[in-house]
C-alpha cells in the first residue's frame, strides 16, 4: 500500500474544509465584532479559546476514534467501522451535555479570577452563554468526521463546511446588528451554523452510505466503547491541555493591555488559514498511518510523513509570501485603528514563520497518534507544556514585546516534533509489527 501525493491531497482536502468550519466561524466573529468594539473583539479571543479548550476534549476523543475506525478499515473489517463510530457518537453526545452544564456553572467564576478587566470578563461570559451550546452539535459532527476520515471517504465534508460558512455570515450580521445582540449574537450565530453543518453530514451518512457494509446500526456495545476510550483518553487530555496553554497565552497578553489583546486576536484569526492546513494534513497522516499498520505496511510510515510534509510546504510557502505582501489590506479587513495595525506588524511576521516548524511538528505527533500510542503523545504534550509555561513566565517578567510572546509558539511545536521523531525512529528500528500490534498499545 502506497499513498501518492495525489491520494494524500484528495483525502486531505475535504478534511481541510471541515476543520475550516470552526476556524471560519472564529474569523467571521472577529471581523464582525471589530465593528462592535475593541472590548468585544478582545473578549471574543479569550472566550473563543475557552470554548476551543472544551471543544478539544471532543476533538481529542475523535482522534482516538478515528485511529480505531481506520485500523478496522485497513484490516478490511468494514462492518466494525460503523459500529465503532456509533459508540463514539453516543459517548461524545453525553460528554457535550456534561461540559455545557459545567461551563455554565463554573466559567463566570474562573474567568472572573483570570481576567484583569471586569468589562472584558462580562463580555466573555455573555459570549459563552450562547456559544457553549455549540458543543452539542460540534461533538457529534466530530464523531461522524472521524468515521469518514477513517474509511478515507471524505468528500461529504466539503458540503458540510460550505453550509456552516453560508449560514454563519448572514446570521452574524442579523443577530449582531439588526437584532442588536452584540457579542452574544456572534456566539448564537456560530452555534446555529454548527447545527446546520451537523444536519448536512448526518443526512449524508444515513442516506448515502451503505449501512449494512459499514455496520451502521444503533446498538450500544460497551466492549467497543471501552476499546475506543482506551485509545482516546490520552488524545483527549493532550488536545485539551494543548489549547489550555493557549488560554494562558491570551491571559498573559490581556495583562499587556487591550490593544495588544485585540492585535493578538486578529493574528490568531489570520493564522487560522495555516492552522487549517497543518491540522488537516496532520489528521490525515494519523488516519493513513493507522490504515498502513492495519494492512501490514507499517514500514511505509516515514515515507508517508515525508510526502505529507513536502506537500504542506508546497501549499504553505506561497501563501506565507502572499500574506506578508498583503499585510495592510488584510489588517484593514479587521480594523482601521492605526495604532493596532502598527502594534501587530512584527508579531504578524513571527506568527506566519511559525508554519515552518508547526507542519513537521504536528504531522509527526499525529503519526504517533495514528500508531495507537496515544499515551506517548500525552507525555510529549505534558513535557512540552511545562517548557512552554516556563518560557512564557520568563518572557512575561522580562519583556512586553508582543513579537517575543509569539516566539513561544516556536518552542512548542519544535519540542513536539523532536520528541515524536525520536519515538517513531526508535519504534521503527525495533520492528513496527512487534511494537504496534493494535490500537491502544
C-alpha angles and dihedrals in degrees: 000000000000126000113211125203088259093052091049093049095047091051094041101048097071089044088053090051093050093051087048088064094073094039097048087051089057092046092050091049091051094049094049096041093052086069090052097053147294091261091057092044092052093042092053088058094058093039091048092053091046090053091044091053090058091041090055091062087065092039090052091051090049090055091058091043089051091051092055093044092048092048091053090046091051090050090052091243092133099162090062093057095070094041089051092049093051093054089052091048092055093047095047094049090054091045091052091054092050093048092049091054094046093047094051088050103044110019096083090053097046096042091048089060095044101050126069096206120068090200092056091045092055091049091049092052091047089054095047093048087071103023097056092069088068088079089073088064104030095053096056088044089056091052091053091046091051088055095050094045091046092056090039094237100124107147095104089064089073093062092046091051093049091049092055093051095046091050098042100054099055092038090054091053093045098047099037100044111013096041092032095227094140116192091356089059091058090053094048091049091052094051092048091050090055090051091054092048091052091050092054094049093045092054090050094051094045098041106028105035124083100250096194095047094050098035094243099174131133101236116128114233115188092190093060091042092054090051092051092047090050090059097035102047093078095044088051092055096044092047091049098048090045091062092036086065088056088055089054088050093053093045089053090050091047089063090057091063146277096281092052091049092049090048091050091051090053091048091049089050093051091045088059092088091058093039088057093051093048097045096044092051090045093050091047090050091053092052094045091047091055091047090051092052093045090054093046097253100113091135088075095064098101092046088053092050092049092052093047092050093047090048090050093052091048089055098038107043097062089047092051091053092046094049092048090053092049096048098128098043090048093049089046089063089063105033147358092205105123092201092053092049091050094048092052098049102093096030085055091062093043090052094051096049090055085080089077091066100027095062098060091035096058095036091055093044092051089047088060088049089051090057088060093248093126093148089062092053088052090053090048089051093050094052091045094049091050091054091043094053092047090051092047092049091049096052091043089063095041107036143028094193114125090209091058091050090055092056087073086078090061091057091048099055096038092056092047091050096047094049092047093048093051091049094049094047092050091046093050092049090054091051124273096229094055096045101038106042098144147343117299097028 
